[in-house]
Amino acid sequence: MKYLITGGAGFIGTNFIYYMLEKHPENEYVCLDKLTYAGNLANLKKAMEYKNFQFVKGDITDREFVFNLFEQEKFDVVVNLAAESHVDRSIENPGPFLTTNVLGTQVLLDACRKYGVVRFHQISTDEVYGDLPLDRPELKFKESDPLKPSSPYSASKASADLLVLAYHRTYGLPVTISRCSNNYGPYQFPEKLIPLMIINAMNEKELPVYGTGQNVRDWIYVTDHCEAIELILEKGRVGEVYNIGGNCEKRNIDVVKMIVQKLGKSEELIRFVKDRPGHDLRYAMDISKMKEEFGWEPKVGFEEGIERTIEWYKANKEWWKEIINGEYMEYYNRTYGHMY
Ligand code: NAD
Ligand code: TDX
């Protein structure tokens, strides 16, 4: 089978490519990525050594380019991870989120219709459901819940989900969607909570916690997400949505304190800063469908996952030093400069 993996030079895409190269060497893989600020070709250096892997630089919104690629390569399976993915950037400037996440998805769906695939899989997020209150721990998101996104990012992801489902209903396209909670692990861009806190703490820099740090996220180690996607591609029913989560709800402040403690730093580095506008309070996933249909459950506990992640950032200082020397610092100063 020939796979197209879009957004494969980003965090989850990179992990997914290595996971699949290892688990399914029988397939061919093409990664299509625009290499935005979040995409890093260096992530795929080892993948380039595989004969069954190929990297193509390109934009999923470029219809002519995407159609030519489909015509040439004749993909069997498309896994769409390409997206603008950071909530704070979507609040600053929603435009690129709508362009890539909605219109880019439409281009891929149209190419799948024209050239035919056995599966189009859309990587989506728990954020499409909106948020849950902090004082109702029994509530969790189910696949059948209405979509109620809060940020321009999550609104763009929800729009893409609706479009994917419409292409199934209207054109019979064989689609699946997975909605996953917060991932963490190697190769995550340090604008996101966990790598940002690890790198700042290692550098003895302040640790900016939004609001009071009570917001809750459900954390999943990235390889558990990769395994869930693999199962959906193998056994998922077309037209279906699957929730993926880590069974691991944590308050932000507790995550930050754990990182500080594991790195042997002082909690005095923690600063409570201005809250994110529209900040979702709590995400929690009901993952019983994944368990019932495939027997899937997350395997990596938070303590182990955080330790592995910290080790990776310690061992790969060159990787993140390159990043924090570039556009990142401008973004950092724009975002955090006025918050203290
Ligand atoms: P990321 O920002 O690290 O990577 C996104 C990748 O997409 C980058 O390599 C970027 O260059 C590429 N890209 C962006 N626009 C593109 C375009 N127009 N054409 C081609 N490539 C383009 O994101 P991530 O955290 O790896 O997330 C991957 C996917 O998973 C996204 O769809 C995101 O919404 C979803 N998701 C992420 C999480 C999470 O916790 N990180 C959780 C649930 C779902
Ligand atoms: O500096 C920070 N301080 C802080 O308190 C940052 C960057 C974040 N936070 C808080 C905001 C959130 O409550 O930490 C929590 C996690 O924030 P992010 O890492 O930005 O993730 P989140 O907004 O939850 O969205 C993530 O999970 C779902 C991904 O970025 C999305 O791509 C995914 O869809």
GROMACS .gro file of C-alpha atoms and ligand atoms in nm:
model
  418
    1MET     CA    1   0.000   0.000   0.000
    2LYS     CA    2   0.116   0.352  -0.069
    3TYR     CA    3   0.054   0.606   0.207
    4LEU     CA    4   0.044   0.983   0.185
    5ILE     CA    5   0.118   1.137   0.525
    6THR     CA    6   0.064   1.512   0.526
    7GLY     CA    7   0.223   1.728   0.798
    8GLY     CA    8   0.479   1.453   0.860
    9ALA     CA    9   0.758   1.698   0.947
   10GLY     CA   10   0.564   1.818   1.253
   11PHE     CA   11   0.542   1.665   1.599
   12ILE     CA   12   0.284   1.387   1.567
   13GLY     CA   13   0.357   1.330   1.198
   14THR     CA   14   0.725   1.263   1.264
   15ASN     CA   15   0.642   1.018   1.541
   16PHE     CA   16   0.379   0.851   1.322
   17ILE     CA   17   0.620   0.810   1.029
   18TYR     CA   18   0.883   0.640   1.249
   19TYR     CA   19   0.615   0.426   1.410
   20MET     CA   20   0.483   0.308   1.072
   21LEU     CA   21   0.829   0.256   0.915
   22GLU     CA   22   0.910   0.028   1.206
   23LYS     CA   23   0.576  -0.155   1.232
   24HIS     CA   24   0.484  -0.174   0.863
   25PRO     CA   25   0.795  -0.189   0.646
   26GLU     CA   26   0.583  -0.346   0.374
   27ASN     CA   27   0.422  -0.010   0.284
   28GLU     CA   28   0.555   0.287   0.092
   29TYR     CA   29   0.531   0.629   0.255
   30VAL     CA   30   0.530   0.976   0.104
   31CYS     CA   31   0.539   1.271   0.342
   32LEU     CA   32   0.398   1.598   0.208
   33ASP     CA   33   0.478   1.899   0.423
   34LYS     CA   34   0.497   2.274   0.363
   35LEU     CA   35   0.768   2.312   0.629
   36THR     CA   36   0.604   2.601   0.810
   37TYR     CA   37   0.770   2.726   1.129
   38ALA     CA   38   0.641   2.404   1.293
   39GLY     CA   39   0.777   2.164   1.032
   40ASN     CA   40   1.138   2.053   1.057
   41LEU     CA   41   1.302   1.845   0.787
   42ALA     CA   42   1.580   1.747   1.027
   43ASN     CA   43   1.318   1.538   1.213
   44LEU     CA   44   1.300   1.306   0.913
   45LYS     CA   45   1.674   1.263   0.856
   46LYS     CA   46   1.668   0.898   0.963
   47ALA     CA   47   1.347   0.830   0.769
   48MET     CA   48   1.524   0.946   0.450
   49GLU     CA   49   1.752   0.642   0.482
   50TYR     CA   50   1.458   0.410   0.422
   51LYS     CA   51   1.403   0.310   0.058
   52ASN     CA   52   1.025   0.307   0.112
   53PHE     CA   53   1.013   0.669   0.236
   54GLN     CA   54   1.007   0.989   0.034
   55PHE     CA   55   0.970   1.353   0.137
   56VAL     CA   56   0.791   1.609  -0.080
   57LYS     CA   57   0.780   1.977   0.010
   58GLY     CA   58   0.445   2.131  -0.076
   59ASP     CA   59   0.130   2.299   0.045
   60ILE     CA   60  -0.196   2.105   0.086
   61THR     CA   61  -0.388   2.416  -0.023
   62ASP     CA   62  -0.212   2.414  -0.363
   63ARG     CA   63  -0.471   2.225  -0.568
   64GLU     CA   64  -0.268   2.185  -0.887
   65PHE     CA   65   0.035   2.062  -0.700
   66VAL     CA   66  -0.166   1.818  -0.486
   67PHE     CA   67  -0.357   1.680  -0.785
   68ASN     CA   68  -0.032   1.626  -0.980
   69LEU     CA   69   0.116   1.444  -0.683
   70PHE     CA   70  -0.189   1.216  -0.655
   71GLU     CA   71  -0.180   1.148  -1.029
   72GLN     CA   72   0.187   1.052  -1.015
   73GLU     CA   73   0.191   0.853  -0.693
   74LYS     CA   74  -0.151   0.680  -0.690
   75PHE     CA   75  -0.194   0.673  -0.311
   76ASP     CA   76  -0.400   0.404  -0.142
   77VAL     CA   77  -0.425   0.569   0.200
   78VAL     CA   78  -0.411   0.935   0.303
   79VAL     CA   79  -0.351   1.039   0.665
   80ASN     CA   80  -0.399   1.413   0.706
   81LEU     CA   81  -0.194   1.560   0.989
   82ALA     CA   82  -0.108   1.887   0.813
   83ALA     CA   83  -0.249   2.176   1.012
   84GLU     CA   84  -0.185   2.498   1.189
   85SER     CA   85  -0.200   2.357   1.540
   86HIS     CA   86  -0.137   2.617   1.809
   87VAL     CA   87  -0.437   2.776   1.983
   88ASP     CA   88  -0.251   3.095   2.087
   89ARG     CA   89  -0.136   3.160   1.730
   90SER     CA   90  -0.495   3.112   1.608
   91ILE     CA   91  -0.608   3.380   1.853
   92GLU     CA   92  -0.342   3.618   1.720
   93ASN     CA   93  -0.420   3.546   1.353
   94PRO     CA   94  -0.698   3.304   1.251
   95GLY     CA   95  -0.648   3.333   0.870
   96PRO     CA   96  -0.386   3.061   0.814
   97PHE     CA   97  -0.590   2.823   1.031
   98LEU     CA   98  -0.892   2.851   0.805
   99THR     CA   99  -0.682   2.828   0.490
  100THR     CA  100  -0.479   2.521   0.583
  101ASN     CA  101  -0.712   2.336   0.818
  102VAL     CA  102  -1.035   2.381   0.622
  103LEU     CA  103  -0.947   2.458   0.259
  104GLY     CA  104  -0.639   2.235   0.264
  105THR     CA  105  -0.852   1.946   0.386
  106GLN     CA  106  -1.099   2.016   0.107
  107VAL     CA  107  -0.822   1.998  -0.156
  108LEU     CA  108  -0.709   1.660  -0.020
  109LEU     CA  109  -1.068   1.530  -0.015
  110ASP     CA  110  -1.120   1.642  -0.375
  111ALA     CA  111  -0.797   1.472  -0.482
  112CYS     CA  112  -0.911   1.153  -0.307
  113ARG     CA  113  -1.241   1.170  -0.491
  114LYS     CA  114  -1.078   1.221  -0.827
  115TYR     CA  115  -0.798   0.963  -0.800
  116GLY     CA  116  -0.964   0.716  -0.558
  117VAL     CA  117  -0.825   0.591  -0.226
  118VAL     CA  118  -0.917   0.306   0.005
  119ARG     CA  119  -0.907   0.539   0.305
  120PHE     CA  120  -0.884   0.909   0.392
  121HIS     CA  121  -0.808   0.951   0.762
  122GLN     CA  122  -0.844   1.289   0.929
  123ILE     CA  123  -0.645   1.362   1.245
  124SER     CA  124  -0.868   1.576   1.464
  125THR     CA  125  -0.880   1.691   1.823
  126ASP     CA  126  -1.082   1.678   2.143
  127GLU     CA  127  -1.105   2.057   2.122
  128VAL     CA  128  -1.386   2.034   1.863
  129TYR     CA  129  -1.626   1.945   2.147
  130GLY     CA  130  -1.558   2.268   2.338
  131ASP     CA  131  -1.487   2.227   2.708
  132LEU     CA  132  -1.627   2.064   3.023
  133PRO     CA  133  -1.683   2.224   3.364
  134LEU     CA  134  -1.421   2.167   3.636
  135ASP     CA  135  -1.679   2.056   3.893
  136ARG     CA  136  -1.839   1.767   3.697
  137PRO     CA  137  -1.562   1.502   3.681
  138GLU     CA  138  -1.808   1.236   3.562
  139LEU     CA  139  -1.861   1.418   3.228
  140LYS     CA  140  -1.649   1.313   2.931
  141PHE     CA  141  -1.670   1.382   2.556
  142LYS     CA  142  -1.841   1.114   2.346
  143GLU     CA  143  -1.815   1.082   1.968
  144SER     CA  144  -2.187   1.167   1.939
  145ASP     CA  145  -2.154   1.497   2.132
  146PRO     CA  146  -2.229   1.818   1.943
  147LEU     CA  147  -1.933   2.022   1.819
  148LYS     CA  148  -1.890   2.346   2.013
  149PRO     CA  149  -1.538   2.476   1.944
  150SER     CA  150  -1.405   2.775   2.140
  151SER     CA  151  -1.099   2.904   1.951
  152PRO     CA  152  -1.036   2.982   1.585
  153TYR     CA  153  -0.808   2.674   1.586
  154SER     CA  154  -1.074   2.438   1.717
  155ALA     CA  155  -1.342   2.597   1.495
  156SER     CA  156  -1.122   2.527   1.192
  157LYS     CA  157  -1.068   2.166   1.302
  158ALA     CA  158  -1.443   2.119   1.362
  159SER     CA  159  -1.518   2.262   1.017
  160ALA     CA  160  -1.274   2.017   0.860
  161ASP     CA  161  -1.438   1.726   1.047
  162LEU     CA  162  -1.780   1.825   0.914
  163LEU     CA  163  -1.646   1.850   0.561
  164VAL     CA  164  -1.484   1.504   0.586
  165LEU     CA  165  -1.814   1.353   0.704
  166ALA     CA  166  -2.005   1.533   0.430
  167TYR     CA  167  -1.772   1.385   0.164
  168HIS     CA  168  -1.852   1.042   0.304
  169ARG     CA  169  -2.227   1.094   0.302
  170THR     CA  170  -2.248   1.276  -0.031
  171TYR     CA  171  -1.977   1.111  -0.240
  172GLY     CA  172  -1.929   0.784  -0.052
  173LEU     CA  173  -1.561   0.866   0.019
  174PRO     CA  174  -1.416   0.605   0.260
  175VAL     CA  175  -1.321   0.832   0.549
  176THR     CA  176  -1.245   0.793   0.918
  177ILE     CA  177  -1.177   1.062   1.179
  178SER     CA  178  -0.989   1.036   1.507
  179ARG     CA  179  -1.018   1.300   1.777
  180CYS     CA  180  -0.731   1.291   2.020
  181SER     CA  181  -0.650   1.469   2.345
  182ASN     CA  182  -0.325   1.655   2.426
  183ASN     CA  183  -0.016   1.472   2.300
  184TYR     CA  184   0.333   1.501   2.442
  185GLY     CA  185   0.669   1.339   2.364
  186PRO     CA  186   0.976   1.383   2.138
  187TYR     CA  187   0.981   1.643   1.857
  188GLN     CA  188   0.703   1.863   1.999
  189PHE     CA  189   0.752   2.228   1.906
  190PRO     CA  190   0.833   2.428   2.220
  191GLU     CA  191   0.536   2.664   2.189
  192LYS     CA  192   0.320   2.390   2.352
  193LEU     CA  193   0.292   2.359   2.730
  194ILE     CA  194   0.513   2.059   2.810
  195PRO     CA  195   0.819   2.128   2.589
  196LEU     CA  196   0.797   2.500   2.667
  197MET     CA  197   0.812   2.428   3.040
  198ILE     CA  198   1.092   2.171   3.004
  199ILE     CA  199   1.312   2.405   2.798
  200ASN     CA  200   1.240   2.715   3.007
  201ALA     CA  201   1.307   2.524   3.329
  202MET     CA  202   1.634   2.383   3.192
  203ASN     CA  203   1.734   2.741   3.102
  204GLU     CA  204   1.619   2.873   3.444
  205LYS     CA  205   1.363   3.095   3.265
  206GLU     CA  206   1.023   3.191   3.405
  207LEU     CA  207   0.742   2.938   3.358
  208PRO     CA  208   0.429   3.122   3.235
  209VAL     CA  209   0.113   2.950   3.364
  210TYR     CA  210  -0.209   3.097   3.224
  211GLY     CA  211  -0.469   3.218   3.475
  212THR     CA  212  -0.457   3.013   3.794
  213GLY     CA  213  -0.329   2.691   3.635
  214GLN     CA  214  -0.649   2.501   3.726
  215ASN     CA  215  -0.739   2.414   3.365
  216VAL     CA  216  -0.737   2.041   3.302
  217ARG     CA  217  -0.600   1.855   2.999
  218ASP     CA  218  -0.602   1.481   2.924
  219TRP     CA  219  -0.243   1.386   2.830
  220ILE     CA  220  -0.145   1.105   2.595
  221TYR     CA  221   0.207   0.994   2.507
  222VAL     CA  222   0.245   1.036   2.132
  223THR     CA  223   0.322   0.669   2.050
  224ASP     CA  224  -0.008   0.566   2.210
  225HIS     CA  225  -0.179   0.803   1.965
  226CYS     CA  226   0.020   0.650   1.676
  227GLU     CA  227  -0.091   0.300   1.774
  228ALA     CA  228  -0.455   0.411   1.788
  229ILE     CA  229  -0.430   0.562   1.437
  230GLU     CA  230  -0.272   0.241   1.308
  231LEU     CA  231  -0.567   0.039   1.445
  232ILE     CA  232  -0.826   0.273   1.294
  233LEU     CA  233  -0.653   0.247   0.955
  234GLU     CA  234  -0.652  -0.133   0.979
  235LYS     CA  235  -0.989  -0.200   1.135
  236GLY     CA  236  -1.189   0.123   1.157
  237ARG     CA  237  -1.533   0.142   1.001
  238VAL     CA  238  -1.568   0.407   0.730
  239GLY     CA  239  -1.780   0.708   0.813
  240GLU     CA  240  -1.696   0.670   1.183
  241VAL     CA  241  -1.538   0.903   1.437
  242TYR     CA  242  -1.310   0.761   1.710
  243ASN     CA  243  -1.212   0.937   2.032
  244ILE     CA  244  -0.855   0.880   2.152
  245GLY     CA  245  -0.737   0.986   2.497
  246GLY     CA  246  -0.478   0.916   2.762
  247ASN     CA  247  -0.706   0.848   3.061
  248CYS     CA  248  -0.481   1.102   3.226
  249GLU     CA  249  -0.641   1.424   3.339
  250LYS     CA  250  -0.407   1.675   3.501
  251ARG     CA  251  -0.430   2.037   3.607
  252ASN     CA  252  -0.175   2.254   3.423
  253ILE     CA  253  -0.016   2.367   3.747
  254ASP     CA  254   0.044   2.004   3.850
  255VAL     CA  255   0.206   1.925   3.515
  256VAL     CA  256   0.438   2.225   3.551
  257LYS     CA  257   0.527   2.138   3.912
  258MET     CA  258   0.609   1.780   3.810
  259ILE     CA  259   0.843   1.900   3.535
  260VAL     CA  260   1.012   2.142   3.777
  261GLN     CA  261   1.058   1.864   4.030
  262LYS     CA  262   1.191   1.610   3.776
  263LEU     CA  263   1.446   1.866   3.656
  264GLY     CA  264   1.548   1.953   4.012
  265LYS     CA  265   1.456   2.321   3.965
  266SER     CA  266   1.276   2.567   4.192
  267GLU     CA  267   0.899   2.631   4.186
  268GLU     CA  268   0.990   2.997   4.221
  269LEU     CA  269   1.033   2.997   3.844
  270ILE     CA  270   0.652   2.964   3.809
  271ARG     CA  271   0.469   3.285   3.710
  272PHE     CA  272   0.091   3.311   3.685
  273VAL     CA  273   0.025   3.526   3.378
  274LYS     CA  274  -0.273   3.671   3.193
  275ASP     CA  275  -0.521   3.401   3.092
  276ARG     CA  276  -0.571   3.282   2.734
  277PRO     CA  277  -0.890   3.444   2.592
  278GLY     CA  278  -1.173   3.187   2.581
  279HIS     CA  279  -0.947   2.938   2.762
  280ASP     CA  280  -1.113   2.593   2.765
  281LEU     CA  281  -1.150   2.470   3.123
  282ARG     CA  282  -1.131   2.095   3.093
  283TYR     CA  283  -1.104   1.822   2.829
  284ALA     CA  284  -1.180   1.458   2.904
  285MET     CA  285  -1.237   1.179   2.654
  286ASP     CA  286  -1.468   0.881   2.671
  287ILE     CA  287  -1.253   0.625   2.484
  288SER     CA  288  -1.484   0.324   2.528
  289LYS     CA  289  -1.545   0.296   2.150
  290MET     CA  290  -1.171   0.240   2.085
  291LYS     CA  291  -1.163  -0.013   2.365
  292GLU     CA  292  -1.474  -0.202   2.257
  293GLU     CA  293  -1.395  -0.213   1.885
  294PHE     CA  294  -1.018  -0.271   1.896
  295GLY     CA  295  -0.927  -0.347   2.258
  296TRP     CA  296  -0.712  -0.032   2.249
  297GLU     CA  297  -0.606   0.153   2.562
  298PRO     CA  298  -0.316   0.392   2.624
  299LYS     CA  299  -0.008   0.214   2.757
  300VAL     CA  300   0.237   0.481   2.871
  301GLY     CA  301   0.165   0.631   3.215
  302PHE     CA  302   0.225   1.002   3.274
  303GLU     CA  303   0.525   0.965   3.502
  304GLU     CA  304   0.703   0.737   3.254
  305GLY     CA  305   0.600   0.952   2.958
  306ILE     CA  306   0.721   1.275   3.118
  307GLU     CA  307   1.053   1.115   3.213
  308ARG     CA  308   1.103   0.988   2.857
  309THR     CA  309   1.013   1.331   2.719
  310ILE     CA  310   1.248   1.517   2.953
  311GLU     CA  311   1.529   1.275   2.860
  312TRP     CA  312   1.466   1.341   2.492
  313TYR     CA  313   1.483   1.721   2.533
  314LYS     CA  314   1.800   1.682   2.742
  315ALA     CA  315   1.960   1.460   2.478
  316ASN     CA  316   1.851   1.677   2.184
  317LYS     CA  317   1.952   2.028   2.286
  318GLU     CA  318   2.076   2.101   1.930
  319TRP     CA  319   1.725   2.031   1.798
  320TRP     CA  320   1.552   2.290   2.017
  321LYS     CA  321   1.837   2.541   2.027
  322GLU     CA  322   1.802   2.578   1.648
  323ILE     CA  323   1.431   2.647   1.699
  324ILE     CA  324   1.454   2.897   1.982
  325ASN     CA  325   1.713   3.098   1.791
  326GLY     CA  326   1.481   3.174   1.499
  327GLU     CA  327   1.128   3.314   1.452
  328TYR     CA  328   1.040   3.149   1.780
  329MET     CA  329   1.185   3.426   1.998
  330GLU     CA  330   0.983   3.690   1.812
  331TYR     CA  331   0.670   3.484   1.871
  332TYR     CA  332   0.769   3.429   2.234
  333ASN     CA  333   0.819   3.798   2.301
  334ARG     CA  334   0.495   3.890   2.122
  335THR     CA  335   0.297   3.633   2.321
  336TYR     CA  336   0.452   3.652   2.665
  337GLY     CA  337   0.614   3.999   2.664
  338HIS     CA  338   0.305   4.181   2.791
  339MET     CA  339   0.173   3.907   3.016
  340TYR     CA  340   0.369   3.946   3.334
  341NAD     P1  341   0.257   2.056   1.434
  341NAD     O1  342   0.222   2.200   1.430
  341NAD     O2  343   0.373   2.009   1.513
  341NAD     O3  344   0.281   2.003   1.284
  341NAD     C1  345   0.200   2.041   1.176
  341NAD     C2  346   0.276   2.011   1.046
  341NAD     O4  347   0.191   2.047   0.936
  341NAD     C3  348   0.406   2.088   1.029
  341NAD     O5  349   0.509   2.003   0.987
  341NAD     C4  350   0.374   2.191   0.921
  341NAD     O6  351   0.486   2.227   0.841
  341NAD     C5  352   0.268   2.116   0.839
  341NAD     N1  353   0.180   2.208   0.764
  341NAD     C6  354   0.116   2.317   0.813
  341NAD     N2  355   0.046   2.377   0.713
  341NAD     C7  356   0.065   2.300   0.601
  341NAD     C8  357   0.017   2.308   0.468
  341NAD     N3  358  -0.062   2.410   0.429
  341NAD     N4  359   0.056   2.213   0.381
  341NAD     C9  360   0.138   2.112   0.417
  341NAD     N5  361   0.187   2.100   0.543
  341NAD    C10  362   0.150   2.192   0.633
  341NAD     O7  363   0.123   1.982   1.479
  341NAD     P2  364   0.102   1.846   1.559
  341NAD     O8  365   0.093   1.876   1.702
  341NAD     O9  366   0.196   1.744   1.510
  341NAD    O10  367  -0.046   1.812   1.511
  341NAD    C11  368  -0.069   1.729   1.397
  341NAD    C12  369  -0.217   1.713   1.378
  341NAD    O11  370  -0.275   1.654   1.494
  341NAD    C13  371  -0.293   1.844   1.356
  341NAD    O12  372  -0.395   1.821   1.265
  341NAD    C14  373  -0.353   1.874   1.493
  341NAD    O13  374  -0.471   1.948   1.480
  341NAD    C15  375  -0.380   1.734   1.544
  341NAD     N6  376  -0.382   1.717   1.691
  341NAD    C16  377  -0.275   1.757   1.767
  341NAD    C17  378  -0.277   1.733   1.904
  341NAD    C18  379  -0.162   1.774   1.993
  341NAD    O14  380  -0.173   1.762   2.115
  341NAD     N7  381  -0.049   1.819   1.940
  341NAD    C19  382  -0.388   1.671   1.962
  341NAD    C20  383  -0.494   1.632   1.882
  341NAD    C21  384  -0.489   1.655   1.746
  342TDX     O1  385   0.267   2.897   2.818
  342TDX     C1  386   0.165   2.830   2.836
  342TDX     N1  387   0.105   2.834   2.959
  342TDX     C2  388  -0.009   2.766   2.988
  342TDX     O2  389  -0.060   2.774   3.100
  342TDX     C3  390   0.106   2.747   2.734
  342TDX     C4  391   0.167   2.738   2.597
  342TDX     C5  392  -0.009   2.679   2.764
  342TDX     N2  393  -0.066   2.689   2.887
  342TDX     C6  394  -0.190   2.613   2.916
  342TDX     C7  395  -0.301   2.631   2.815
  342TDX     C8  396  -0.371   2.496   2.816
  342TDX     O3  397  -0.466   2.493   2.921
  342TDX     O4  398  -0.156   2.474   2.909
  342TDX     C9  399  -0.259   2.397   2.847
  342TDX    C10  400  -0.203   2.328   2.725
  342TDX     O5  401  -0.176   2.428   2.628
  342TDX     P1  402  -0.121   2.394   2.482
  342TDX     O6  403   0.003   2.312   2.495
  342TDX     O7  404  -0.115   2.521   2.405
  342TDX     O8  405  -0.232   2.294   2.428
  342TDX     P2  406  -0.391   2.311   2.407
  342TDX     O9  407  -0.433   2.450   2.394
  342TDX    O10  408  -0.458   2.228   2.514
  342TDX    O11  409  -0.406   2.239   2.263
  342TDX    C11  410  -0.333   2.118   2.233
  342TDX    O12  411  -0.414   2.004   2.245
  342TDX    C12  412  -0.509   1.979   2.146
  342TDX    C13  413  -0.268   2.122   2.096
  342TDX    O13  414  -0.190   2.239   2.083
  342TDX    C14  415  -0.370   2.114   1.987
  342TDX    O14  416  -0.306   2.109   1.859
  342TDX    C15  417  -0.451   1.991   2.006
  342TDX    O15  418  -0.555   1.986   1.911
   0.00000   0.00000   0.00000
